[in-house]
Structures are given as C-alpha cells and as structure tokens.
Amino acid sequence: TVPLGSSSTSSRASFNLVRDSGGDYNAQAGLNGQMLEDRNSFYSVQAGHDRSAGSFGSGKLTTTKPYGRFEAGYSQGRDYDAMSLGASGSLVGHSGGINFGQPLGETFALVEVPQVKGAKLTNYNNVETSANGYAVLPYAQPYRTNWVALDTRRLGADIDVEDAIVQVVPRRGAVSVVHFNASIGRRVQFELVRADGSKVPLGATVEDEQGKPLAVVDPTSRALVLSDQDAGVLRVKWSDQSCQVPYRLPPKDPARAYERLKVTCQ
C-alpha cells in the first residue's frame, strides 16, 4: 500500500499478489481515498484477476451528512454483477419539531441554537442545525462531561452567541438538550458624538430601550452593536451621566459585514 501524497488525506494505492505452489494465483489492485476536498465522502475502486475465477472489479462511494449516512456500490465478475445502495440514519421527534440525523448511539443529544440554521460544531463531525434551529448529536458519553462547542467562525456577522461552549453530563440512555443562547440582528458600528461635538468617554455602556447591555464604547467613541431592529433608541451611560441615541438604519447591503453610522447622543 502506497500513499499518493504527503497529506494524511491523500489517496492510497494498493496491490496484492498471492501465488501457491500449484500455480494458482490471485492479483488485485485498488485505489481509495477522499473525494476531492470533502472530508466526509470516500471512494474505493478495485480490480483483479484470479486464475480460476477470472477477472473482477468493484467500486464504492460512501458519504456522511448531518441527516444520515449513504453508500452506493457496484461489482462485476465472470458470472455475476451486482449493485448496492444503502442508507442509515435517525428521525427524532421532539417539542421543537422533527430532525433527521446520523445513526444514534445509546446516549445522544439535541443541540438547540434558536432560529439559526447551519450552525456547525467544532468537536463533532458533520453535525449542523436545520431550519428549526436543532441538530441531532448522534452520540454522547454517559456519566462524563461532554463539551459541545459551536464553530462561531461560520455563523456570520449577524449572529451573536452568548456562550459558544456548553457542557452536559447525561445519564446512560438519556436524550439531553444542549441549548445555546443566540441573538440575530444587524452589526452596526455607531460613531457616537455628544450634542456639543465632544466624544463619549471610553468605557461608557450602550444599552437598548429595555436596559439590555449591548456594547462598550472604545477609545475612538465607537461602539459595535448587534441590533435586532432597524430603528430605535440606544441609551449610553457613564459615571453619573447619560444620553440617548435615536437611530434608523439604511437598507441592508449584503456585501457589508456591518453598517457604519454616525449619530448624536442627546
């Protein structure tokens, strides 16, 4: 068996030859590896010749998706040819809806990221949330701490997660719910200017109309806020002073990661 490259994901070629003292022999050559850059899809092809059985060959493709595992194969020989198709997975019904998943272990979990589709995990392969914000984590270790971490790099600028790592210690045979607190909105960098033209001091807190903290003002009098409304009022507080910022966002531009808006804090 010989790797066809220096990477751990490189394809491998193999050759095997067996010959006995009576002159009978069997020779086989094969190739297997990942399909392109997909780390969850694999292929294998094999061909050979046997002195008594004649020539033969086979090929197989397998792939693992968040909603199941699938495979297809074909083989042919002197007196036969066969095709195979296979699929395995799970269907989990719960209070938040119905989700497809990979084959389940005895203990598994549901990952919930409310209203967020396509959120992936960093420490579990090929698990991501569907349209209802849930994903099936197919296995978990019972009576042990299981760390579940979201890949926040893939969430996008308009999604904010309060805590990207959650731990759960399930009982054997249990179905745990791993909940992440997520906020969805638009990223806006507010440049804050007071009514007299001066800057808002460093460390001032920015809150929404309900008093929820959103950001802290930086040395340049700017604050990066995740806003779930296109218009509203922000409250800025520091020491014993405060001011309010009425704002209205422009139409969303998909090409921008965040908006920039200069506002007056009155």
Short mmCIF file of C-alpha atoms in Angstrom, two decimals:
data_model
loop_
_atom_site.label_atom_id
_atom_site.label_comp_id
_atom_site.label_asym_id
_atom_site.label_seq_id
_atom_site.Cartn_x
_atom_site.Cartn_y
_atom_site.Cartn_z
CA THR A 1 0.00 0.00 0.00
CA VAL A 2 1.43 3.36 -1.09
CA PRO A 3 0.13 6.87 -0.22
CA LEU A 4 -0.17 9.14 -3.26
CA GLY A 5 0.91 12.31 -1.50
CA SER A 6 2.30 13.63 1.75
CA SER A 7 -1.04 14.69 3.28
CA SER A 8 -2.93 12.47 5.70
CA THR A 9 -5.94 12.80 3.38
CA SER A 10 -4.08 11.64 0.27
CA SER A 11 -5.44 8.69 -1.69
CA ARG A 12 -3.74 5.31 -1.33
CA ALA A 13 -2.91 2.75 -3.99
CA SER A 14 -2.63 -0.93 -3.13
CA PHE A 15 -1.53 -4.11 -4.85
CA ASN A 16 -1.70 -7.67 -3.64
CA LEU A 17 -0.46 -10.86 -5.33
CA VAL A 18 -0.84 -14.39 -3.99
CA ARG A 19 0.51 -17.50 -5.73
CA ASP A 20 0.60 -21.03 -4.45
CA SER A 21 2.89 -23.94 -5.29
CA GLY A 22 0.33 -25.37 -7.72
CA GLY A 23 0.49 -22.31 -9.94
CA ASP A 24 -2.85 -20.77 -8.99
CA TYR A 25 -2.69 -17.05 -8.34
CA ASN A 26 -4.81 -14.04 -7.40
CA ALA A 27 -3.80 -10.47 -8.20
CA GLN A 28 -5.63 -7.36 -7.01
CA ALA A 29 -5.03 -3.63 -7.40
CA GLY A 30 -7.01 -0.86 -5.75
CA LEU A 31 -7.32 2.84 -5.06
CA ASN A 32 -9.14 4.53 -2.17
CA GLY A 33 -9.36 7.94 -0.52
CA GLN A 34 -11.40 11.08 -0.03
CA MET A 35 -13.50 12.63 -2.77
CA LEU A 36 -11.92 15.99 -3.68
CA GLU A 37 -11.94 18.29 -0.61
CA ASP A 38 -14.92 16.61 1.08
CA ARG A 39 -13.63 15.11 4.32
CA ASN A 40 -16.85 13.14 4.78
CA SER A 41 -17.05 11.39 1.40
CA PHE A 42 -14.85 8.46 0.36
CA TYR A 43 -14.35 6.25 -2.66
CA SER A 44 -12.72 2.90 -3.33
CA VAL A 45 -12.15 1.02 -6.59
CA GLN A 46 -10.63 -2.40 -7.01
CA ALA A 47 -9.84 -4.71 -9.91
CA GLY A 48 -8.14 -8.07 -10.16
CA HIS A 49 -7.75 -11.40 -11.79
CA ASP A 50 -7.98 -14.91 -10.41
CA ARG A 51 -6.71 -17.86 -12.43
CA SER A 52 -9.76 -19.98 -11.67
CA ALA A 53 -12.48 -17.30 -11.24
CA GLY A 54 -11.37 -14.88 -13.95
CA SER A 55 -11.35 -11.08 -13.80
CA PHE A 56 -13.38 -8.99 -11.36
CA GLY A 57 -13.82 -5.39 -10.29
CA SER A 58 -15.76 -3.23 -7.85
CA GLY A 59 -16.31 0.37 -6.81
CA LYS A 60 -17.92 2.02 -3.79
CA LEU A 61 -18.84 5.54 -2.68
CA THR A 62 -19.74 6.48 0.90
CA THR A 63 -20.71 9.83 2.39
CA THR A 64 -21.81 11.12 5.78
CA LYS A 65 -24.18 14.09 6.03
CA PRO A 66 -25.85 15.79 9.03
CA TYR A 67 -29.03 13.89 8.13
CA GLY A 68 -27.58 10.38 7.59
CA ARG A 69 -25.01 8.07 6.02
CA PHE A 70 -25.25 6.85 2.44
CA GLU A 71 -23.37 4.44 0.22
CA ALA A 72 -23.52 3.06 -3.32
CA GLY A 73 -21.50 0.23 -4.82
CA TYR A 74 -21.11 -1.87 -7.94
CA SER A 75 -19.20 -5.11 -8.52
CA GLN A 76 -18.77 -7.39 -11.51
CA GLY A 77 -17.16 -10.74 -12.16
CA ARG A 78 -17.22 -13.65 -14.61
CA ASP A 79 -20.64 -14.97 -13.56
CA TYR A 80 -22.19 -12.03 -11.74
CA ASP A 81 -22.75 -8.31 -11.49
CA ALA A 82 -24.35 -6.55 -8.53
CA MET A 83 -25.30 -3.05 -7.44
CA SER A 84 -25.92 -1.99 -3.85
CA LEU A 85 -27.45 1.10 -2.27
CA GLY A 86 -27.54 1.77 1.45
CA ALA A 87 -28.72 4.47 3.82
CA SER A 88 -28.80 4.73 7.59
CA GLY A 89 -29.80 7.49 9.95
CA SER A 90 -32.31 8.62 12.53
CA LEU A 91 -35.56 10.54 12.80
CA VAL A 92 -36.01 12.35 16.12
CA GLY A 93 -39.30 13.96 17.12
CA HIS A 94 -39.32 16.50 19.95
CA SER A 95 -41.15 19.60 21.18
CA GLY A 96 -39.25 21.79 18.70
CA GLY A 97 -40.11 19.71 15.63
CA ILE A 98 -38.65 16.75 13.75
CA ASN A 99 -34.99 16.32 12.78
CA PHE A 100 -33.06 13.85 10.68
CA GLY A 101 -29.66 12.76 11.96
CA GLN A 102 -26.89 10.22 11.71
CA PRO A 103 -27.30 6.74 13.26
CA LEU A 104 -27.79 7.10 17.01
CA GLY A 105 -25.85 5.70 19.90
CA GLU A 106 -27.46 4.59 23.14
CA THR A 107 -27.00 8.09 24.58
CA PHE A 108 -27.37 11.14 22.35
CA ALA A 109 -28.36 14.80 22.49
CA LEU A 110 -30.26 17.56 20.74
CA VAL A 111 -28.37 20.79 20.08
CA GLU A 112 -30.56 23.91 20.05
CA VAL A 113 -29.48 27.23 18.56
CA PRO A 114 -32.79 29.14 18.31
CA GLN A 115 -33.65 30.49 14.84
CA VAL A 116 -30.18 29.70 13.47
CA LYS A 117 -29.80 27.35 10.50
CA GLY A 118 -26.48 25.81 9.50
CA ALA A 119 -24.67 26.25 12.83
CA LYS A 120 -21.87 23.66 12.99
CA LEU A 121 -19.98 22.13 15.90
CA THR A 122 -16.19 22.19 16.18
CA ASN A 123 -15.72 18.94 18.10
CA TYR A 124 -18.29 16.71 16.38
CA ASN A 125 -18.06 15.81 12.72
CA ASN A 126 -20.82 16.78 10.30
CA VAL A 127 -23.42 17.96 12.80
CA GLU A 128 -25.28 21.19 11.99
CA THR A 129 -28.62 22.78 12.79
CA SER A 130 -31.52 22.56 10.35
CA ALA A 131 -34.21 25.16 9.63
CA ASN A 132 -35.85 24.74 13.07
CA GLY A 133 -32.58 25.54 14.88
CA TYR A 134 -31.99 21.97 16.12
CA ALA A 135 -29.33 19.37 15.32
CA VAL A 136 -29.02 15.73 16.35
CA LEU A 137 -25.77 14.94 18.16
CA PRO A 138 -25.67 11.17 17.50
CA TYR A 139 -23.65 10.06 20.48
CA ALA A 140 -22.56 11.25 23.91
CA GLN A 141 -20.57 9.64 26.70
CA PRO A 142 -22.79 8.83 29.71
CA TYR A 143 -21.75 9.97 33.20
CA ARG A 144 -18.94 12.04 31.73
CA THR A 145 -18.55 15.70 30.85
CA ASN A 146 -19.29 16.23 27.18
CA TRP A 147 -18.11 19.57 25.81
CA VAL A 148 -20.21 20.85 22.91
CA ALA A 149 -18.72 23.84 21.06
CA LEU A 150 -20.19 25.93 18.23
CA ASP A 151 -17.99 26.94 15.32
CA THR A 152 -18.61 30.68 15.65
CA ARG A 153 -16.40 31.47 12.63
CA ARG A 154 -19.14 30.12 10.34
CA LEU A 155 -22.12 31.81 12.00
CA GLY A 156 -21.86 35.11 10.16
CA ALA A 157 -21.70 38.68 11.38
CA ASP A 158 -25.43 38.93 12.10
CA ILE A 159 -25.46 36.20 14.76
CA ASP A 160 -24.12 36.56 18.28
CA VAL A 161 -23.76 33.65 20.72
CA GLU A 162 -23.65 34.35 24.43
CA ASP A 163 -21.55 31.28 25.26
CA ALA A 164 -20.08 29.15 22.45
CA ILE A 165 -19.20 26.17 24.68
CA VAL A 166 -21.69 24.20 26.77
CA GLN A 167 -21.07 21.09 28.86
CA VAL A 168 -23.54 18.31 29.56
CA VAL A 169 -23.29 15.17 31.73
CA PRO A 170 -26.02 12.75 30.56
CA ARG A 171 -27.23 9.55 32.16
CA ARG A 172 -26.95 6.35 30.16
CA GLY A 173 -29.71 6.13 27.57
CA ALA A 174 -30.73 9.77 28.08
CA VAL A 175 -31.52 12.37 25.42
CA SER A 176 -30.05 15.66 26.60
CA VAL A 177 -30.85 19.11 25.19
CA VAL A 178 -27.81 21.34 24.71
CA HIS A 179 -29.06 24.93 24.49
CA PHE A 180 -27.12 27.90 23.13
CA ASN A 181 -28.35 31.47 23.62
CA ALA A 182 -28.13 33.21 20.26
CA SER A 183 -29.15 36.67 19.09
CA ILE A 184 -29.87 37.60 15.48
CA GLY A 185 -29.71 41.12 14.07
CA ARG A 186 -27.50 43.54 12.14
CA ARG A 187 -23.98 44.56 13.11
CA VAL A 188 -23.71 48.32 13.32
CA GLN A 189 -20.69 50.40 14.29
CA PHE A 190 -22.07 53.57 15.87
CA GLU A 191 -19.81 56.60 15.98
CA LEU A 192 -21.13 58.49 18.99
CA VAL A 193 -20.92 62.28 19.19
CA ARG A 194 -22.40 64.34 22.02
CA ALA A 195 -24.59 67.35 21.34
CA ASP A 196 -21.66 69.74 21.95
CA GLY A 197 -19.47 67.86 19.47
CA SER A 198 -17.33 66.07 22.08
CA LYS A 199 -16.72 62.32 22.20
CA VAL A 200 -18.42 59.86 24.51
CA PRO A 201 -15.82 58.68 27.06
CA LEU A 202 -14.09 55.31 26.91
CA GLY A 203 -15.91 52.55 28.80
CA ALA A 204 -19.41 54.01 28.53
CA THR A 205 -22.06 51.31 28.25
CA VAL A 206 -24.57 51.11 25.42
CA GLU A 207 -27.99 49.62 26.21
CA ASP A 208 -31.22 49.06 24.31
CA GLU A 209 -34.56 50.56 25.33
CA GLN A 210 -35.18 47.68 27.75
CA GLY A 211 -31.85 48.21 29.52
CA LYS A 212 -30.05 45.21 27.97
CA PRO A 213 -26.27 45.84 27.66
CA LEU A 214 -25.16 45.80 24.02
CA ALA A 215 -21.63 47.18 23.86
CA VAL A 216 -18.90 49.28 25.46
CA VAL A 217 -17.57 52.47 23.86
CA ASP A 218 -13.97 52.24 22.62
CA PRO A 219 -11.28 54.99 22.75
CA THR A 220 -12.47 56.44 19.41
CA SER A 221 -16.03 56.93 20.70
CA ARG A 222 -17.33 53.99 18.66
CA ALA A 223 -19.44 51.00 19.70
CA LEU A 224 -20.12 47.83 17.69
CA VAL A 225 -23.73 46.78 18.35
CA LEU A 226 -25.85 43.84 17.21
CA SER A 227 -29.23 45.47 16.58
CA ASP A 228 -32.37 43.40 16.14
CA GLN A 229 -34.32 46.48 14.98
CA ASP A 230 -33.88 48.79 12.01
CA ALA A 231 -34.88 51.81 14.09
CA GLY A 232 -34.98 52.63 17.78
CA VAL A 233 -33.25 54.37 20.65
CA LEU A 234 -29.99 53.47 22.40
CA ARG A 235 -29.09 54.59 25.91
CA VAL A 236 -25.47 55.46 26.67
CA LYS A 237 -24.34 55.68 30.31
CA TRP A 238 -21.08 56.63 32.04
CA SER A 239 -20.32 57.83 35.57
CA ASP A 240 -23.41 59.84 36.62
CA GLN A 241 -24.26 60.95 33.08
CA SER A 242 -26.27 59.52 30.24
CA CYS A 243 -27.65 60.38 26.82
CA GLN A 244 -29.93 58.83 24.20
CA VAL A 245 -29.25 57.95 20.57
CA PRO A 246 -32.22 57.77 18.18
CA TYR A 247 -31.23 55.88 15.02
CA ARG A 248 -32.59 54.50 11.78
CA LEU A 249 -30.55 52.00 9.76
CA PRO A 250 -30.18 52.22 5.96
CA PRO A 251 -31.36 49.34 3.72
CA LYS A 252 -29.24 46.26 4.29
CA ASP A 253 -26.31 45.77 1.93
CA PRO A 254 -25.39 42.04 1.63
CA ALA A 255 -21.83 42.98 0.62
CA ARG A 256 -21.15 44.62 4.00
CA ALA A 257 -20.25 42.71 7.13
CA TYR A 258 -21.54 45.60 9.23
CA GLU A 259 -23.00 49.08 8.85
CA ARG A 260 -21.32 52.34 9.92
CA LEU A 261 -23.49 55.10 11.30
CA LYS A 262 -22.57 58.46 12.84
CA VAL A 263 -25.16 59.54 15.43
CA THR A 264 -25.64 62.26 18.02
CA CYS A 265 -26.07 61.27 21.66
CA GLN A 266 -28.53 63.78 23.13
#
